[in-house]
PDB file of C-alpha atoms in Angstrom:
ATOM      1  CA  MET A   1      -0.305  -0.034   0.198  1.00  0.00           C
ATOM      2  CA  PRO A   2       1.657   3.913  -0.756  1.00  0.00           C
ATOM      3  CA  GLN A   3       1.965   5.769   2.435  1.00  0.00           C
ATOM      4  CA  LEU A   4       1.890   8.858   0.979  1.00  0.00           C
ATOM      5  CA  ASN A   5       3.907  11.372   3.014  1.00  0.00           C
ATOM      6  CA  LEU A   6       1.638  13.811   3.015  1.00  0.00           C
ATOM      7  CA  PRO A   7       1.630  18.305   4.083  1.00  0.00           C
ATOM      8  CA  GLU A   8      -1.532  18.236   7.728  1.00  0.00           C
ATOM      9  CA  GLU A   9      -2.992  20.749   6.010  1.00  0.00           C
ATOM     10  CA  LEU A  10      -3.575  19.405   2.789  1.00  0.00           C
ATOM     11  CA  ARG A  11      -4.329  16.271   4.055  1.00  0.00           C
ATOM     12  CA  ARG A  12      -6.899  17.439   6.152  1.00  0.00           C
ATOM     13  CA  ASN A  13      -8.546  19.259   3.541  1.00  0.00           C
ATOM     14  CA  VAL A  14      -7.894  16.425   0.587  1.00  0.00           C
ATOM     15  CA  LEU A  15     -10.077  13.680   2.907  1.00  0.00           C
ATOM     16  CA  LEU A  16     -12.624  16.222   3.977  1.00  0.00           C
ATOM     17  CA  SER A  17     -12.986  16.969   0.432  1.00  0.00           C
ATOM     18  CA  MET A  18     -12.927  13.425  -0.903  1.00  0.00           C
ATOM     19  CA  TYR A  19     -15.635  11.737   1.994  1.00  0.00           C
ATOM     20  CA  ARG A  20     -17.759  14.869   1.053  1.00  0.00           C
ATOM     21  CA  THR A  21     -17.935  14.410  -2.404  1.00  0.00           C
ATOM     22  CA  ALA A  22     -18.881  10.682  -1.134  1.00  0.00           C
ATOM     23  CA  ASP A  23     -21.616  11.457   1.456  1.00  0.00           C
ATOM     24  CA  GLU A  24     -23.643  13.519  -1.640  1.00  0.00           C
ATOM     25  CA  LEU A  25     -22.344   9.840  -4.064  1.00  0.00           C
ATOM     26  CA  ASP A  26     -23.866   7.970  -0.999  1.00  0.00           C
ATOM     27  CA  TRP A  27     -20.863   5.546  -1.813  1.00  0.00           C
ATOM     28  CA  GLU A  28     -22.198   2.225  -0.131  1.00  0.00           C
ATOM     29  CA  PHE A  29     -24.717   2.448  -2.743  1.00  0.00           C
ATOM     30  CA  LEU A  30     -22.228   2.721  -5.275  1.00  0.00           C
ATOM     31  CA  GLY A  31     -21.355   0.260  -7.484  1.00  0.00           C
ATOM     32  CA  ASN A  32     -18.210  -0.407  -8.255  1.00  0.00           C
ATOM     33  CA  PRO A  33     -18.509   1.258 -11.917  1.00  0.00           C
ATOM     34  CA  GLY A  34     -19.546   4.773 -10.474  1.00  0.00           C
ATOM     35  CA  LYS A  35     -16.546   4.417  -7.551  1.00  0.00           C
ATOM     36  CA  THR A  36     -13.810   3.767 -10.307  1.00  0.00           C
ATOM     37  CA  VAL A  37     -15.361   6.941 -12.383  1.00  0.00           C
ATOM     38  CA  GLN A  38     -14.688   8.669  -8.474  1.00  0.00           C
ATOM     39  CA  TYR A  39     -11.960   7.484  -8.484  1.00  0.00           C
ATOM     40  CA  GLY A  40     -11.289   9.233 -11.933  1.00  0.00           C
ATOM     41  CA  ARG A  41     -12.698  12.637 -11.192  1.00  0.00           C
ATOM     42  CA  TRP A  42     -10.768  12.600  -8.421  1.00  0.00           C
ATOM     43  CA  ILE A  43      -7.323  12.148  -9.659  1.00  0.00           C
ATOM     44  CA  ASP A  44      -8.096  14.764 -12.734  1.00  0.00           C
ATOM     45  CA  ASP A  45      -9.516  17.678  -9.039  1.00  0.00           C
ATOM     46  CA  PRO A  46      -6.505  20.290  -9.118  1.00  0.00           C
ATOM     47  CA  SER A  47      -7.041  20.425  -5.511  1.00  0.00           C
ATOM     48  CA  ILE A  48      -7.096  16.919  -4.750  1.00  0.00           C
ATOM     49  CA  GLY A  49      -4.979  14.736  -8.064  1.00  0.00           C
ATOM     50  CA  GLY A  50      -3.118  17.628  -8.847  1.00  0.00           C
ATOM     51  CA  GLU A  51      -2.090  18.166  -5.570  1.00  0.00           C
ATOM     52  CA  LEU A  52      -0.995  14.634  -4.362  1.00  0.00           C
ATOM     53  CA  ILE A  53       0.949  14.580  -7.577  1.00  0.00           C
ATOM     54  CA  ALA A  54       3.890  15.890  -6.775  1.00  0.00           C
ATOM     55  CA  PHE A  55       3.955  13.765  -3.707  1.00  0.00           C
ATOM     56  CA  ALA A  56       3.105  10.127  -5.437  1.00  0.00           C
ATOM     57  CA  SER A  57       2.199   9.054  -9.168  1.00  0.00           C
ATOM     58  CA  GLU A  58      -1.090   8.446 -10.781  1.00  0.00           C
ATOM     59  CA  LYS A  59      -0.809   4.950 -10.577  1.00  0.00           C
ATOM     60  CA  ASP A  60       0.423   5.224  -6.415  1.00  0.00           C
ATOM     61  CA  ILE A  61      -2.367   8.200  -5.739  1.00  0.00           C
ATOM     62  CA  ARG A  62      -4.993   5.950  -6.726  1.00  0.00           C
ATOM     63  CA  VAL A  63      -3.804   2.838  -4.669  1.00  0.00           C
ATOM     64  CA  TRP A  64      -4.146   5.470  -1.780  1.00  0.00           C
ATOM     65  CA  PHE A  65      -8.081   6.404  -2.332  1.00  0.00           C
ATOM     66  CA  LYS A  66      -8.933   2.741  -2.849  1.00  0.00           C
ATOM     67  CA  ASP A  67      -7.437   0.955   0.254  1.00  0.00           C
ATOM     68  CA  VAL A  68      -6.506   4.548   2.708  1.00  0.00           C
ATOM     69  CA  PRO A  69      -9.215   6.994   2.815  1.00  0.00           C
ATOM     70  CA  MET A  70     -12.145   4.589   1.220  1.00  0.00           C
ATOM     71  CA  LYS A  71     -11.844   1.564   2.954  1.00  0.00           C
ATOM     72  CA  GLU A  72     -11.299   3.557   6.101  1.00  0.00           C
ATOM     73  CA  TYR A  73     -14.720   5.415   4.890  1.00  0.00           C
ATOM     74  CA  SER A  74     -17.497   2.851   6.246  1.00  0.00           C
ATOM     75  CA  ARG A  75     -15.372   2.585   9.876  1.00  0.00           C
ATOM     76  CA  ALA A  76     -15.088   6.533   9.690  1.00  0.00           C
ATOM     77  CA  GLN A  77     -19.642   6.709   8.992  1.00  0.00           C
ATOM     78  CA  GLU A  78     -19.774   3.882  12.398  1.00  0.00           C
ATOM     79  CA  GLY A  79     -17.759   5.661  14.352  1.00  0.00           C
ATOM     80  CA  ILE A  80     -14.996   4.881  14.625  1.00  0.00           C
ATOM     81  CA  GLY A  81     -11.512   4.729  13.946  1.00  0.00           C
ATOM     82  CA  LYS A  82      -9.065   7.987  12.544  1.00  0.00           C
ATOM     83  CA  PHE A  83     -11.031   9.000  10.579  1.00  0.00           C
ATOM     84  CA  VAL A  84     -13.691   9.716  12.131  1.00  0.00           C
ATOM     85  CA  PRO A  85     -13.796  13.710  11.920  1.00  0.00           C
ATOM     86  CA  TYR A  86     -13.091  14.140   8.052  1.00  0.00           C
ATOM     87  CA  VAL A  87     -17.238  12.492   7.596  1.00  0.00           C
ATOM     88  CA  ARG A  88     -19.965  14.908   7.813  1.00  0.00           C
ATOM     89  CA  ARG A  89     -22.533  12.638   9.018  1.00  0.00           C
ATOM     90  CA  ARG A  90     -22.309   9.299  10.436  1.00  0.00           C
ATOM     91  CA  PHE A  91     -23.761   6.901  12.111  1.00  0.00           C
ATOM     92  CA  ARG A  92     -24.666   7.241  16.842  1.00  0.00           C
ATOM     93  CA  GLY A  93     -22.601   4.957  17.954  1.00  0.00           C
ATOM     94  CA  ALA A  94     -22.201   2.323  19.511  1.00  0.00           C
ATOM     95  CA  GLY A  95     -25.293   2.421  22.869  1.00  0.00           C
ATOM     96  CA  GLU A  96     -27.868   2.857  20.038  1.00  0.00           C
ATOM     97  CA  ILE A  97     -26.716  -0.776  18.587  1.00  0.00           C
ATOM     98  CA  VAL A  98     -26.406  -1.723  22.712  1.00  0.00           C
ATOM     99  CA  GLN A  99     -29.743  -0.903  23.777  1.00  0.00           C
ATOM    100  CA  SER A 100     -31.489  -2.000  20.270  1.00  0.00           C
ATOM    101  CA  LEU A 101     -29.963  -5.541  21.366  1.00  0.00           C
ATOM    102  CA  CYS A 102     -29.767  -5.301  25.189  1.00  0.00           C
ATOM    103  CA  GLY A 103     -32.255  -2.765  26.216  1.00  0.00           C
ATOM    104  CA  ASN A 104     -32.203  -0.376  28.920  1.00  0.00           C
ATOM    105  CA  GLY A 105     -29.480  -0.238  31.812  1.00  0.00           C
ATOM    106  CA  TRP A 106     -26.505  -1.518  28.931  1.00  0.00           C
ATOM    107  CA  SER A 107     -23.714   0.609  27.914  1.00  0.00           C
ATOM    108  CA  ILE A 108     -20.545  -0.353  26.138  1.00  0.00           C
ATOM    109  CA  VAL A 109     -17.370  -0.912  28.200  1.00  0.00           C
ATOM    110  CA  PRO A 110     -14.826   1.583  27.717  1.00  0.00           C
ATOM    111  CA  GLY A 111     -12.246   1.057  24.425  1.00  0.00           C
ATOM    112  CA  SER A 112     -14.430  -1.987  24.011  1.00  0.00           C
ATOM    113  CA  VAL A 113     -15.345  -0.301  20.049  1.00  0.00           C
ATOM    114  CA  GLU A 114     -13.409  -2.074  17.656  1.00  0.00           C
ATOM    115  CA  GLY A 115     -13.489  -3.391  13.499  1.00  0.00           C
ATOM    116  CA  LYS A 116     -13.541  -6.585  11.269  1.00  0.00           C
ATOM    117  CA  PRO A 117     -16.686  -6.933  12.609  1.00  0.00           C
ATOM    118  CA  ASN A 118     -17.073  -3.656  13.953  1.00  0.00           C
ATOM    119  CA  HIS A 119     -17.942  -4.863  17.184  1.00  0.00           C
ATOM    120  CA  CYS A 120     -18.484  -3.591  21.819  1.00  0.00           C
ATOM    121  CA  VAL A 121     -19.074  -4.819  25.255  1.00  0.00           C
ATOM    122  CA  ALA A 122     -21.999  -3.659  26.390  1.00  0.00           C
ATOM    123  CA  THR A 123     -22.461  -4.479  30.236  1.00  0.00           C
ATOM    124  CA  ASN A 124     -25.283  -4.155  32.340  1.00  0.00           C
ATOM    125  CA  GLY A 125     -22.453  -3.965  35.625  1.00  0.00           C
ATOM    126  CA  ASP A 126     -23.278  -6.997  36.132  1.00  0.00           C
ATOM    127  CA  LYS A 127     -22.793  -9.179  32.783  1.00  0.00           C
ATOM    128  CA  ARG A 128     -21.174  -9.159  30.264  1.00  0.00           C
ATOM    129  CA  ARG A 129     -21.593  -9.297  26.377  1.00  0.00           C
ATOM    130  CA  TYR A 130     -19.983  -9.557  23.543  1.00  0.00           C
ATOM    131  CA  VAL A 131     -21.574  -7.429  20.549  1.00  0.00           C
ATOM    132  CA  CYS A 132     -21.553  -6.929  16.741  1.00  0.00           C
ATOM    133  CA  TRP A 133     -23.399  -5.099  14.106  1.00  0.00           C
ATOM    134  CA  GLY A 134     -23.304  -4.657  10.235  1.00  0.00           C
ATOM    135  CA  ARG A 135     -25.655  -5.085   7.208  1.00  0.00           C
ATOM    136  CA  SER A 136     -26.941  -8.108   5.805  1.00  0.00           C
ATOM    137  CA  GLY A 137     -24.015  -8.737   3.369  1.00  0.00           C
ATOM    138  CA  ARG A 138     -21.744  -8.520   6.611  1.00  0.00           C
ATOM    139  CA  LEU A 139     -24.415 -11.535   8.090  1.00  0.00           C
ATOM    140  CA  ASN A 140     -21.555 -14.713   7.374  1.00  0.00           C
ATOM    141  CA  ASP A 141     -18.836 -12.664   9.087  1.00  0.00           C
ATOM    142  CA  LEU A 142     -20.978 -11.238  11.906  1.00  0.00           C
ATOM    143  CA  ILE A 143     -22.724 -14.954  12.818  1.00  0.00           C
ATOM    144  CA  TRP A 144     -19.135 -16.805  12.797  1.00  0.00           C
ATOM    145  CA  ALA A 145     -17.133 -13.848  14.787  1.00  0.00           C
ATOM    146  CA  SER A 146     -20.083 -14.698  17.660  1.00  0.00           C
ATOM    147  CA  ILE A 147     -19.628 -17.866  17.179  1.00  0.00           C
ATOM    148  CA  ASN A 148     -16.359 -18.679  17.996  1.00  0.00           C
ATOM    149  CA  GLU A 149     -16.592 -15.794  20.915  1.00  0.00           C
ATOM    150  CA  ALA A 150     -19.611 -18.009  22.328  1.00  0.00           C
ATOM    151  CA  ILE A 151     -17.085 -20.631  22.734  1.00  0.00           C
ATOM    152  CA  ASP A 152     -14.954 -18.618  24.896  1.00  0.00           C
ATOM    153  CA  SER A 153     -17.468 -16.709  27.043  1.00  0.00           C
ATOM    154  CA  SER A 154     -20.009 -17.444  29.611  1.00  0.00           C
ATOM    155  CA  SER A 155     -22.663 -14.929  27.900  1.00  0.00           C
ATOM    156  CA  ARG A 156     -24.769 -15.553  25.221  1.00  0.00           C
ATOM    157  CA  PRO A 157     -23.450 -13.112  22.141  1.00  0.00           C
ATOM    158  CA  GLY A 158     -25.695 -10.652  19.885  1.00  0.00           C
ATOM    159  CA  ILE A 159     -25.817  -9.543  15.932  1.00  0.00           C
ATOM    160  CA  VAL A 160     -27.775  -7.224  15.443  1.00  0.00           C
ATOM    161  CA  VAL A 161     -27.622  -6.579  11.429  1.00  0.00           C
ATOM    162  CA  THR A 162     -28.641  -2.954  10.573  1.00  0.00           C
ATOM    163  CA  THR A 163     -30.049  -0.985   7.783  1.00  0.00           C
ATOM    164  CA  ARG A 164     -30.442   2.932   6.967  1.00  0.00           C
ATOM    165  CA  ASP A 165     -32.883   5.051   4.513  1.00  0.00           C
ATOM    166  CA  GLY A 166     -32.930   4.082   1.254  1.00  0.00           C
ATOM    167  CA  GLU A 167     -31.902  -0.688   2.026  1.00  0.00           C
ATOM    168  CA  THR A 168     -34.928  -2.748   3.629  1.00  0.00           C
ATOM    169  CA  LEU A 169     -35.228  -5.733   4.281  1.00  0.00           C
ATOM    170  CA  THR A 170     -37.829  -8.166   3.681  1.00  0.00           C
ATOM    171  CA  GLN A 171     -40.343 -10.487   6.360  1.00  0.00           C
ATOM    172  CA  HIS A 172     -38.850 -13.643   4.357  1.00  0.00           C
ATOM    173  CA  GLU A 173     -35.121 -12.218   4.742  1.00  0.00           C
ATOM    174  CA  ARG A 174     -35.453 -11.344   8.726  1.00  0.00           C
ATOM    175  CA  ASP A 175     -37.414 -15.086   9.601  1.00  0.00           C
ATOM    176  CA  ARG A 176     -33.812 -15.880   7.989  1.00  0.00           C
ATOM    177  CA  HIS A 177     -31.093 -13.848   9.620  1.00  0.00           C
ATOM    178  CA  LEU A 178     -33.062 -15.135  13.420  1.00  0.00           C
ATOM    179  CA  ARG A 179     -33.339 -19.319  12.124  1.00  0.00           C
ATOM    180  CA  ILE A 180     -29.576 -18.755  11.247  1.00  0.00           C
ATOM    181  CA  ALA A 181     -28.525 -16.912  14.492  1.00  0.00           C
ATOM    182  CA  ASN A 182     -31.024 -19.361  16.890  1.00  0.00           C
ATOM    183  CA  HIS A 183     -29.261 -22.464  14.939  1.00  0.00           C
ATOM    184  CA  CYS A 184     -25.934 -20.799  15.588  1.00  0.00           C
ATOM    185  CA  GLY A 185     -26.849 -20.345  20.127  1.00  0.00           C
ATOM    186  CA  VAL A 186     -26.303 -16.545  19.379  1.00  0.00           C
ATOM    187  CA  ASP A 187     -28.772 -13.475  19.340  1.00  0.00           C
ATOM    188  CA  LEU A 188     -30.197 -10.892  16.496  1.00  0.00           C
ATOM    189  CA  THR A 189     -32.583  -8.644  15.935  1.00  0.00           C
ATOM    190  CA  HIS A 190     -32.422  -6.008  13.297  1.00  0.00           C
ATOM    191  CA  LEU A 191     -32.626  -1.991  13.459  1.00  0.00           C
ATOM    192  CA  HIS A 192     -32.979   0.533  11.156  1.00  0.00           C
ATOM    193  CA  ARG A 193     -31.010   3.624  11.763  1.00  0.00           C
ATOM    194  CA  THR A 194     -30.865   7.560  10.201  1.00  0.00           C
ATOM    195  CA  MET A 195     -26.949   9.130  10.112  1.00  0.00           C
ATOM    196  CA  ILE A 196     -26.648  11.873  11.454  1.00  0.00           C
ATOM    197  CA  GLU A 197     -24.619  15.348  11.243  1.00  0.00           C
ATOM    198  CA  ASN A 198     -21.021  13.831  12.764  1.00  0.00           C
ATOM    199  CA  PRO A 199     -20.126  16.588  15.504  1.00  0.00           C
ATOM    200  CA  ASP A 200     -17.535  16.269  15.123  1.00  0.00           C
ATOM    201  CA  LEU A 201     -16.640  16.975  12.205  1.00  0.00           C
ATOM    202  CA  LEU A 202     -12.697  18.687  11.157  1.00  0.00           C
ATOM    203  CA  LYS A 203     -13.369  22.068   9.599  1.00  0.00           C
ATOM    204  CA  PRO A 204     -12.468  23.282   6.110  1.00  0.00           C
TER     205      PRO A 204
END
């Protein structure tokens, strides 16, 4: 992976600009052809590719786009990782996830929020539970992570399958998810989330 040694101000401005455009394009719903087109537009943009070309080749810049900022984009929208301050909108965070699965009286164990898949440890002050979440396309990863956790834990892990505005699941899909989770010995619920303005957004 190319490492671009960029001046801090340039790096900040490039990331803010890229993430603003990604938000306008609804990047997570954009197909690969559309993403490829946008990578080209960023390369051709004088304020992005035109500035970065002084630090790397066009090929390395394109790879950097894919493997650094845009690889971290969805995690940043979840409030995870060091790229969070650059996204204009984000989800409310793991607290919303924990509440939907565990109910009132449960909160996040500080420092337990991580990715691959997105997960945390929840507590009610007495018990602890592993909770992971993601979109339905990641269910295989979520099930596998939960099963591995269940083997080493005395508490039943949980999965939250999330949807966002513009995305729905059929009742058949929901029922199927619940049957799979029950068969594997983990809890599962569904949560539809709406994004909010990012309170941690950096100013250009």
